[in-house]
Coordinates of C-alpha atoms in Angstrom, one line a residue:
Chain A
M1 CA 64.0 86.9 53.3
R2 CA 65.1 90.3 54.6
W3 CA 64.6 89.0 58.1
W4 CA 68.1 90.1 59.0
L5 CA 67.2 93.7 58.2
L6 CA 64.3 93.4 60.5
I7 CA 66.5 92.2 63.3
I8 CA 69.0 95.0 62.8
A9 CA 66.1 97.5 62.8
V10 CA 64.7 96.1 66.0
L11 CA 68.2 96.2 67.6
L12 CA 68.7 99.8 66.6
L13 CA 65.3 100.7 68.0
L14 CA 66.1 98.9 71.2
G15 CA 69.4 100.7 71.4
L16 CA 67.8 104.0 70.7
G17 CA 65.1 103.3 73.3
F18 CA 67.8 102.4 75.8
Y19 CA 69.7 105.5 75.0
V20 CA 66.6 107.7 75.5
V21 CA 65.3 106.0 78.6
T22 CA 68.7 106.2 80.3
S23 CA 69.5 109.8 79.4
P24 CA 70.4 111.7 82.5
G25 CA 67.7 113.9 84.1
R26 CA 69.1 117.2 84.9
L27 CA 68.1 120.4 86.6
Q28 CA 68.4 123.6 84.5
A29 CA 70.4 126.6 85.7
S30 CA 67.3 128.7 85.4
A31 CA 65.6 126.6 88.0
L32 CA 68.2 127.4 90.6
P33 CA 67.3 129.9 93.4
R34 CA 68.8 133.3 93.2
G35 CA 70.7 134.9 96.0
T36 CA 74.2 134.7 97.5
P37 CA 75.3 131.4 98.9
D38 CA 76.3 131.2 102.5
A39 CA 79.6 129.4 103.0
K40 CA 79.1 129.3 106.7
N41 CA 76.0 127.3 106.4
G42 CA 77.8 125.3 103.7
E43 CA 80.4 124.3 106.3
Y44 CA 77.6 123.1 108.6
V45 CA 76.1 121.1 105.6
F46 CA 79.6 119.7 105.1
I47 CA 79.6 118.4 108.7
A48 CA 76.0 117.1 108.5
G49 CA 76.8 115.3 105.3
G50 CA 80.0 113.8 106.6
C51 CA 81.6 114.5 103.2
S52 CA 85.1 114.2 104.6
S53 CA 84.5 110.6 105.8
C54 CA 84.5 109.5 102.2
H55 CA 86.2 112.2 100.2
G56 CA 89.0 112.9 102.8
A57 CA 92.4 111.6 101.7
P58 CA 93.4 108.5 103.5
P59 CA 96.6 108.5 105.6
A60 CA 99.8 108.2 103.5
D61 CA 100.9 104.6 103.2
A62 CA 97.6 103.3 104.6
A63 CA 95.3 100.9 102.8
C64 CA 92.6 102.7 100.8
N65 CA 89.9 101.4 103.1
D66 CA 91.6 102.6 106.2
P67 CA 88.9 104.7 107.9
A68 CA 91.2 107.3 109.4
V69 CA 90.9 110.8 107.9
P70 CA 94.0 112.9 109.0
D71 CA 92.7 116.2 107.6
K72 CA 89.0 116.7 107.1
H73 CA 89.6 119.6 104.7
D74 CA 92.0 117.6 102.4
L75 CA 89.4 116.3 99.9
A76 CA 91.8 114.7 97.5
G77 CA 89.8 111.5 97.5
G78 CA 91.5 108.1 96.9
R79 CA 89.6 106.2 99.6
C80 CA 88.0 103.0 98.4
L81 CA 84.7 101.4 99.0
V82 CA 84.8 97.6 98.6
T83 CA 81.2 96.4 97.8
P84 CA 79.5 93.4 96.3
F85 CA 79.3 95.4 93.0
G86 CA 83.0 96.0 92.9
T87 CA 85.5 98.5 94.3
F88 CA 84.7 102.2 94.0
Y89 CA 87.4 104.8 94.4
V90 CA 86.3 108.1 95.8
P91 CA 87.0 111.2 93.7
N92 CA 88.8 114.4 94.5
I93 CA 86.3 117.2 95.3
S94 CA 88.9 119.8 96.2
P95 CA 88.8 123.0 94.1
D96 CA 91.7 121.7 92.0
R97 CA 90.8 122.4 88.3
E98 CA 92.3 119.3 86.8
S99 CA 91.7 116.5 89.3
G100 CA 89.0 118.1 91.5
I101 CA 85.8 120.1 91.0
G102 CA 87.4 123.5 90.5
G103 CA 85.6 125.4 87.8
W104 CA 82.3 123.5 88.1
T105 CA 79.3 125.7 87.7
D106 CA 76.5 125.8 90.3
V107 CA 74.1 123.8 88.2
E108 CA 76.8 121.2 87.5
F109 CA 77.4 120.7 91.2
V110 CA 73.7 120.5 92.0
N111 CA 73.2 117.9 89.2
A112 CA 76.0 115.9 90.6
M113 CA 74.7 116.0 94.1
M114 CA 71.0 115.7 93.5
R115 CA 70.7 113.8 90.2
G116 CA 73.9 111.8 90.1
V117 CA 75.0 113.3 86.8
S118 CA 78.6 114.5 85.9
P119 CA 79.2 117.8 84.1
A120 CA 79.9 115.7 81.0
G121 CA 76.5 114.0 81.3
A122 CA 77.6 110.6 82.6
H123 CA 75.8 108.9 85.4
Y124 CA 77.5 108.5 88.8
Y125 CA 77.4 105.2 90.6
P126 CA 75.1 105.3 93.6
A127 CA 78.0 104.5 95.8
F128 CA 77.8 108.3 95.8
P129 CA 74.6 108.7 97.8
Y130 CA 72.7 111.1 95.5
T131 CA 69.5 109.1 96.2
S132 CA 69.7 110.8 99.7
Y133 CA 71.1 114.1 98.6
Q134 CA 68.2 114.5 96.1
R135 CA 66.1 115.3 99.2
M136 CA 68.2 118.3 100.2
R137 CA 67.2 121.9 99.7
V138 CA 69.0 123.3 96.7
E139 CA 70.1 126.3 98.8
D140 CA 71.9 123.9 101.2
V141 CA 73.7 122.3 98.2
L142 CA 74.7 125.7 96.8
D143 CA 75.9 126.8 100.3
L144 CA 78.0 123.6 100.4
K145 CA 79.5 124.3 97.1
A146 CA 80.5 127.8 98.3
F147 CA 82.2 126.3 101.4
L148 CA 84.0 123.6 99.3
S149 CA 85.5 126.3 97.1
T150 CA 87.2 127.8 100.2
L151 CA 89.1 124.6 100.9
P152 CA 92.7 124.0 99.6
A153 CA 93.0 122.8 96.0
V154 CA 94.8 119.5 96.1
R155 CA 96.0 117.6 93.0
S156 CA 95.6 113.8 93.1
D157 CA 95.4 110.8 90.8
V158 CA 92.5 108.6 91.9
P159 CA 92.2 105.2 90.1
D160 CA 89.1 104.3 88.1
H161 CA 86.5 102.1 89.8
D162 CA 87.3 98.4 89.6
L163 CA 84.0 96.8 88.6
P164 CA 83.1 93.5 87.0
L165 CA 82.0 93.8 83.3
P166 CA 78.2 94.2 83.7
F167 CA 78.6 97.1 86.1
R168 CA 81.0 98.9 83.9
L169 CA 78.3 100.2 81.6
R170 CA 77.6 103.6 83.3
R171 CA 74.7 104.3 80.9
G172 CA 72.9 101.3 82.5
L173 CA 72.6 103.4 85.6
G174 CA 69.9 105.4 83.8
L175 CA 67.7 102.4 84.2
W176 CA 68.5 102.0 87.8
K177 CA 67.7 105.7 88.4
L178 CA 64.3 105.2 86.9
L179 CA 63.6 102.9 89.8
Y180 CA 65.4 104.6 92.6
L181 CA 65.9 108.3 91.9
D182 CA 62.5 110.1 92.1
G183 CA 64.0 113.6 92.2
T184 CA 61.6 114.7 95.0
P185 CA 62.7 116.9 97.8
Y186 CA 62.2 115.9 101.5
T187 CA 58.6 115.5 102.4
P188 CA 58.1 116.0 106.1
D189 CA 55.5 113.7 107.8
P190 CA 52.7 116.1 108.9
A191 CA 52.1 113.8 111.9
M192 CA 55.5 114.5 113.3
S193 CA 56.5 117.5 115.4
P194 CA 58.5 120.3 113.7
Q195 CA 61.5 119.1 115.6
A196 CA 61.2 115.5 114.3
Q197 CA 60.6 116.9 110.8
R198 CA 63.9 118.8 111.0
G199 CA 65.5 115.6 112.2
G200 CA 64.0 113.8 109.2
Y201 CA 65.5 116.3 106.8
L202 CA 69.0 115.7 108.4
V203 CA 68.6 111.9 108.4
E204 CA 67.1 111.5 104.9
G205 CA 69.0 114.3 103.2
P206 CA 72.6 115.3 104.1
G207 CA 73.0 112.7 106.8
H208 CA 72.2 110.0 104.3
C209 CA 71.8 107.5 107.2
G210 CA 69.6 105.2 105.3
E211 CA 72.4 104.5 102.8
C212 CA 73.9 102.3 105.5
H213 CA 71.0 101.6 107.8
T214 CA 68.3 100.8 105.3
P215 CA 68.4 97.3 103.7
R216 CA 68.8 97.0 99.9
D217 CA 67.2 94.8 97.3
L218 CA 69.1 92.7 94.7
L219 CA 69.6 95.8 92.4
G220 CA 71.2 97.6 95.3
G221 CA 68.3 100.0 95.8
R222 CA 67.1 100.9 99.3
I223 CA 63.9 99.2 100.4
D224 CA 61.9 102.2 101.7
G225 CA 59.3 100.2 103.5
K226 CA 62.1 98.9 105.7
K227 CA 63.6 102.3 106.4
L228 CA 66.5 102.3 108.9
S229 CA 65.8 98.8 110.1
G230 CA 69.4 97.7 109.5
A231 CA 71.3 96.1 106.7
A232 CA 74.3 93.9 105.8
N233 CA 77.5 95.8 105.9
P234 CA 78.2 96.9 102.3
E235 CA 81.9 96.6 103.1
G236 CA 81.8 93.0 104.1
K237 CA 81.5 91.7 107.6
G238 CA 79.1 92.5 110.3
V239 CA 75.7 94.1 110.4
I240 CA 74.6 97.7 110.3
P241 CA 72.2 98.1 113.2
N242 CA 68.5 98.7 113.3
I243 CA 67.9 102.3 114.4
T244 CA 64.1 102.2 114.5
P245 CA 62.4 102.5 117.8
H246 CA 61.7 98.7 117.9
K247 CA 62.9 96.5 120.7
E248 CA 65.2 94.9 118.1
G249 CA 66.4 98.3 117.2
I250 CA 67.0 101.2 119.6
G251 CA 63.5 101.2 121.2
D252 CA 65.0 101.0 124.6
W253 CA 67.1 104.1 124.1
S254 CA 65.6 107.4 125.2
A255 CA 65.9 110.5 123.0
G256 CA 68.5 111.7 125.4
D257 CA 70.5 108.5 124.8
I258 CA 70.4 109.0 121.1
V259 CA 71.6 112.6 121.6
E260 CA 74.5 111.5 123.8
A261 CA 75.4 108.8 121.3
L262 CA 75.6 111.3 118.5
A263 CA 77.6 113.7 120.7
T264 CA 80.1 111.2 122.2
G265 CA 80.1 108.2 119.9
F266 CA 79.1 106.0 122.8
T267 CA 76.0 103.9 123.4
P268 CA 74.1 104.2 126.7
D269 CA 76.2 101.3 128.0
F270 CA 79.4 103.3 127.4
K271 CA 80.4 101.1 124.5
P272 CA 81.7 102.8 121.4
L273 CA 79.2 102.8 118.5
G274 CA 81.9 101.0 116.7
G275 CA 83.2 100.7 113.1
T276 CA 82.3 103.5 110.7
M277 CA 79.8 104.9 113.1
T278 CA 82.5 106.2 115.4
K279 CA 83.7 108.3 112.5
V280 CA 80.2 109.5 111.8
A281 CA 79.9 110.5 115.4
E282 CA 82.9 112.8 115.0
N283 CA 80.8 114.8 112.7
T284 CA 77.5 114.6 114.5
A285 CA 79.4 115.8 117.6
K286 CA 79.8 119.1 115.8
L287 CA 76.1 119.6 115.0
T288 CA 74.1 121.9 117.3
D289 CA 72.4 120.4 120.3
E290 CA 69.0 121.2 118.7
D291 CA 69.9 119.3 115.6
R292 CA 71.0 116.2 117.5
A293 CA 67.8 116.4 119.5
A294 CA 65.9 116.7 116.2
I295 CA 67.5 113.6 114.8
A296 CA 66.7 111.8 118.1
A297 CA 63.1 113.0 117.9
Y298 CA 62.9 111.7 114.3
L299 CA 64.4 108.3 115.2
K300 CA 61.8 108.0 118.1
A301 CA 59.0 108.9 115.7
I302 CA 59.6 106.7 112.7
R303 CA 57.9 103.3 112.3
P304 CA 59.4 100.6 114.6
L305 CA 60.5 97.7 112.4
P306 CA 62.0 94.4 113.3
S307 CA 65.6 94.0 112.2
S308 CA 66.1 93.3 108.5
V309 CA 69.3 91.4 109.2
Q310 CA 69.6 89.4 112.3
K311 CA 72.8 89.8 114.1
P312 CA 74.4 87.4 116.7
A313 CA 72.9 87.9 120.1
R314 CA 73.8 91.3 121.4
K315 CA 74.9 91.4 125.0
K316 CA 72.4 93.5 126.8
Q317 CA 73.9 95.1 129.8
Chain B
M1 CA 128.2 69.1 127.2
N2 CA 126.6 69.2 130.6
S3 CA 127.4 72.8 131.2
M4 CA 126.0 73.7 127.8
A5 CA 122.8 71.8 128.6
N6 CA 122.7 73.7 132.0
I7 CA 123.1 77.0 130.3
A8 CA 120.4 76.2 127.8
A9 CA 118.1 75.1 130.6
V10 CA 118.8 78.3 132.6
L11 CA 118.3 80.5 129.6
G12 CA 115.1 78.6 128.8
V13 CA 113.7 79.2 132.2
V14 CA 114.8 82.9 132.2
A15 CA 113.1 83.3 128.8
M16 CA 109.9 81.7 130.0
A17 CA 109.9 83.8 133.1
A18 CA 110.5 86.9 131.0
A19 CA 107.6 85.9 128.7
A20 CA 105.4 85.2 131.7
S21 CA 106.2 88.6 133.2
A22 CA 105.8 90.4 129.9
Q23 CA 102.3 88.9 129.7
D24 CA 101.7 89.9 133.3
V25 CA 102.5 93.5 132.4
V26 CA 100.1 93.3 129.5
K27 CA 97.4 91.9 131.8
E28 CA 98.0 94.7 134.3
R29 CA 97.6 97.5 131.7
Q30 CA 94.5 95.8 130.3
A31 CA 93.0 95.5 133.7
L32 CA 93.5 99.2 134.4
M33 CA 91.6 100.0 131.2
K34 CA 88.8 97.5 131.7
E35 CA 88.4 97.4 135.4
V36 CA 88.8 101.1 136.1
V37 CA 88.5 103.3 133.1
A38 CA 85.7 101.4 131.2
K39 CA 83.9 100.2 134.3
N40 CA 83.9 103.6 136.1
G41 CA 83.1 105.4 132.9
K42 CA 80.1 103.3 132.4
A43 CA 78.8 103.9 135.9
V44 CA 79.3 107.6 135.5
S45 CA 77.6 107.6 132.1
A46 CA 74.5 106.0 133.6
M47 CA 74.3 108.6 136.2
I48 CA 74.6 111.4 133.7
R49 CA 72.0 110.0 131.4
G50 CA 69.6 109.5 134.3
T51 CA 69.3 105.7 134.3
E52 CA 70.9 105.8 137.7
P53 CA 70.4 108.5 140.3
F54 CA 72.9 111.4 139.9
D55 CA 75.4 111.1 142.9
A56 CA 78.0 113.9 142.7
V57 CA 80.1 112.4 145.4
K58 CA 80.2 109.0 143.7
I59 CA 81.0 110.6 140.3
E60 CA 83.9 112.5 141.9
E61 CA 85.2 109.3 143.4
L62 CA 84.9 107.2 140.3
M63 CA 86.4 109.9 138.0
K64 CA 89.3 110.5 140.4
A65 CA 90.0 106.8 140.3
I66 CA 90.2 107.0 136.5
G67 CA 92.4 110.1 136.8
A68 CA 94.9 108.0 138.8
V69 CA 95.3 105.5 136.0
P70 CA 97.3 107.3 133.3
D71 CA 100.4 108.0 135.4
K72 CA 100.6 104.3 136.2
F73 CA 99.5 103.2 132.8
V74 CA 102.3 104.8 130.9
T75 CA 104.9 102.9 133.0
L76 CA 103.4 99.6 131.8
F77 CA 104.9 99.7 128.3
P78 CA 108.5 98.7 128.8
E79 CA 110.7 97.2 126.0
G80 CA 109.8 93.6 125.6
T81 CA 106.0 94.0 125.8
A82 CA 105.4 95.2 122.3
P83 CA 103.7 93.1 119.5
K84 CA 107.1 92.6 117.9
D85 CA 108.3 90.8 121.0
G86 CA 105.8 88.1 120.4
V87 CA 103.6 89.3 123.2
K88 CA 99.8 89.0 122.9
T89 CA 98.7 92.6 123.1
E90 CA 96.4 95.1 121.5
A91 CA 99.0 97.8 121.9
K92 CA 100.2 99.2 118.6
P93 CA 103.9 99.6 117.7
A94 CA 103.3 103.4 117.5
I95 CA 103.5 103.5 121.3
W96 CA 107.2 102.7 121.2
E97 CA 107.7 104.9 118.1
N98 CA 106.0 108.0 119.6
P99 CA 106.5 107.8 123.3
A100 CA 106.1 111.5 123.9
D101 CA 102.8 111.7 122.1
F102 CA 101.6 108.6 123.9
K103 CA 102.4 110.2 127.2
A104 CA 100.6 113.4 126.0
E105 CA 97.5 111.4 125.3
A106 CA 97.6 109.8 128.7
E107 CA 98.0 113.3 130.2
K108 CA 94.9 114.4 128.4
L109 CA 93.0 111.4 129.8
K110 CA 94.1 112.4 133.3
E111 CA 93.1 116.1 132.8
T112 CA 89.7 115.4 131.3
S113 CA 88.7 112.8 133.9
L114 CA 89.8 115.0 136.8
A115 CA 87.8 117.8 135.2
V116 CA 84.7 115.7 135.4
A117 CA 85.5 114.9 139.0
D118 CA 85.7 118.7 139.7
T119 CA 82.5 119.5 137.9
A120 CA 80.3 116.9 139.4
K121 CA 79.2 119.0 142.3
S122 CA 78.0 121.7 139.8
G123 CA 75.1 119.4 138.6
V124 CA 74.1 117.3 135.6
E125 CA 74.5 119.7 132.7
P126 CA 78.1 120.9 133.3
T127 CA 79.1 117.3 134.2
K128 CA 77.6 116.1 131.0
E129 CA 79.7 118.5 129.0
A130 CA 82.9 117.7 130.9
F131 CA 82.1 114.0 130.4
R132 CA 81.9 114.4 126.7
A133 CA 85.4 115.9 126.6
F134 CA 86.6 112.9 128.6
A135 CA 84.8 110.4 126.4
A136 CA 86.4 112.0 123.3
R137 CA 89.8 110.9 124.7
C138 CA 89.0 107.2 124.3
K139 CA 88.9 107.2 120.6
A140 CA 91.6 109.9 120.1
C141 CA 94.2 107.7 121.9
H142 CA 92.9 104.3 120.7
E143 CA 92.9 105.3 117.1
K144 CA 96.6 105.8 117.2
Y145 CA 97.8 103.4 119.9
S146 CA 95.4 100.5 120.4
G147 CA 93.7 97.9 118.3
A148 CA 91.3 97.1 121.2
E149 CA 87.6 97.1 120.3
F150 CA 87.0 98.7 123.6

C-alpha cells in the first residue's frame, strides 16, 4: 500500500548515491609542494602545452573555429570546439578577475588542470584535456600558473557551451571521471631510455597529443590500448594520423624526421603537417632540440599499432 | 542592329581573351610555387635529412632558383586576377588589400632562401638551421594570402 513511499525512498537513495559518487575529487592545498614557482619554466610549460592554441582569442570578425591565433599571450578565450557532443566555448584564462582566472589560488588552479574541477566544485568537460594534464608534475602546473599571471588581464564574454540536453548535466561528468580520470602521475616505462621517458612525459602530459591522436570509445574516453594510433577528427572531417612506429603510422620516419617535423611543421616529403598540426608545430618549434629529440625517441619506442581509423590512400612519395 | 551585334561580338571575344589571359596568369604563379619552390624545397629537404646525399653545390643551385621566384611572383597579381573577378585562384583578397605586406612576405622568402644557398657550403647543421627559417616562411605567408593546401 505504501509502495509509493518505497519508490520515493529508492529514488532519493539513488539520487544521494549519484551525488556522492559524482562528487569531485580534489587535491588539498596541504598536498602541494612548497617552494617558489618558476615563471620561466612556466612559460616553457605554456609552450609545451600549446595553451594558446585553444585559449588564445580568435581574430576579430573571424569564425570562432578559425584556427588563427593573432596574439599567443591574449588568452581571452572565445574559440569554439565543434564536437559530436556539442559545441564547447573555450574560457578566458587571462588574469582578469571577473572573466578570467585572476585571483584563483594555487590549489584551485591545480584542481582545474589535474582533476577537471572548477573553484566552485563543478566538473569541467573533458574538452579541456585534464585527463592528460593529470599526468603532469604539480611543480610544472604551479610554474605555469605563475607564468599565466604575468600575462595581460583581458576582459571577455565567452558564451556558455552549446550542448544537447543529456550532456548539459555537468554533475554526470563525475561518473565519466570514475572511468577515465585515474589521478595518477606520469609513469615512465622502465624499458625506455631516459630520453624516451622524458619524451613520454611531454607527450602524455602537457603535450596532450593523445587527446587528438588516440581513438575514443562511445563515451568519449581515450582507448589506452590503442594509444596514438590515430582517430576520427573530433572537429568533423578527415582523420588524425597514426603516430605509432607502425608502417601504417610513421614507422618509415626516422627520429630525425620526427624532430624536423616538430621543428618546421613539414613532413619528410616537405608537405605541411596540415590542419591543426601546423599550429601545434608553431609551439613544438619553440621547444629545445633535446625535448624534440625526446619526443621523437618516445614515438619510436611506443608500441606500433595499425591505424584505428583508415584514411583514404596516402600518396607515398 | 548589325553594328550592335558586331560590338557585342567583339566585346565578347575581348572578355574571353581577358579571362583566358587572367587564368594564364594564375597558372603561371601557381607553377612558380609548385614547380620551383615546392619541388626544389623538397629536394633540398631530402638532402638535409640525409635521405639523399648532401650536395652543397646542388643545394645552392636549387635554393638560388627559389630565391629568384619572389620578384617575379609579386608581379603576377594584377587587377583582374583576384577571386572577386571570377577567376579560379587560391589567392586571398588580402593580397590586393595589403600589397605592401604581401611584397614584404615575398621579400622574406627571397632572403631566407638565398640564406640557405649561402650556408650550404658550411655543412649540414648550419644549412638545416637556415632551411628551418626558410620553411617557416611558407606558412607565414600562406596563412594570410593563400588558401592553397600546399
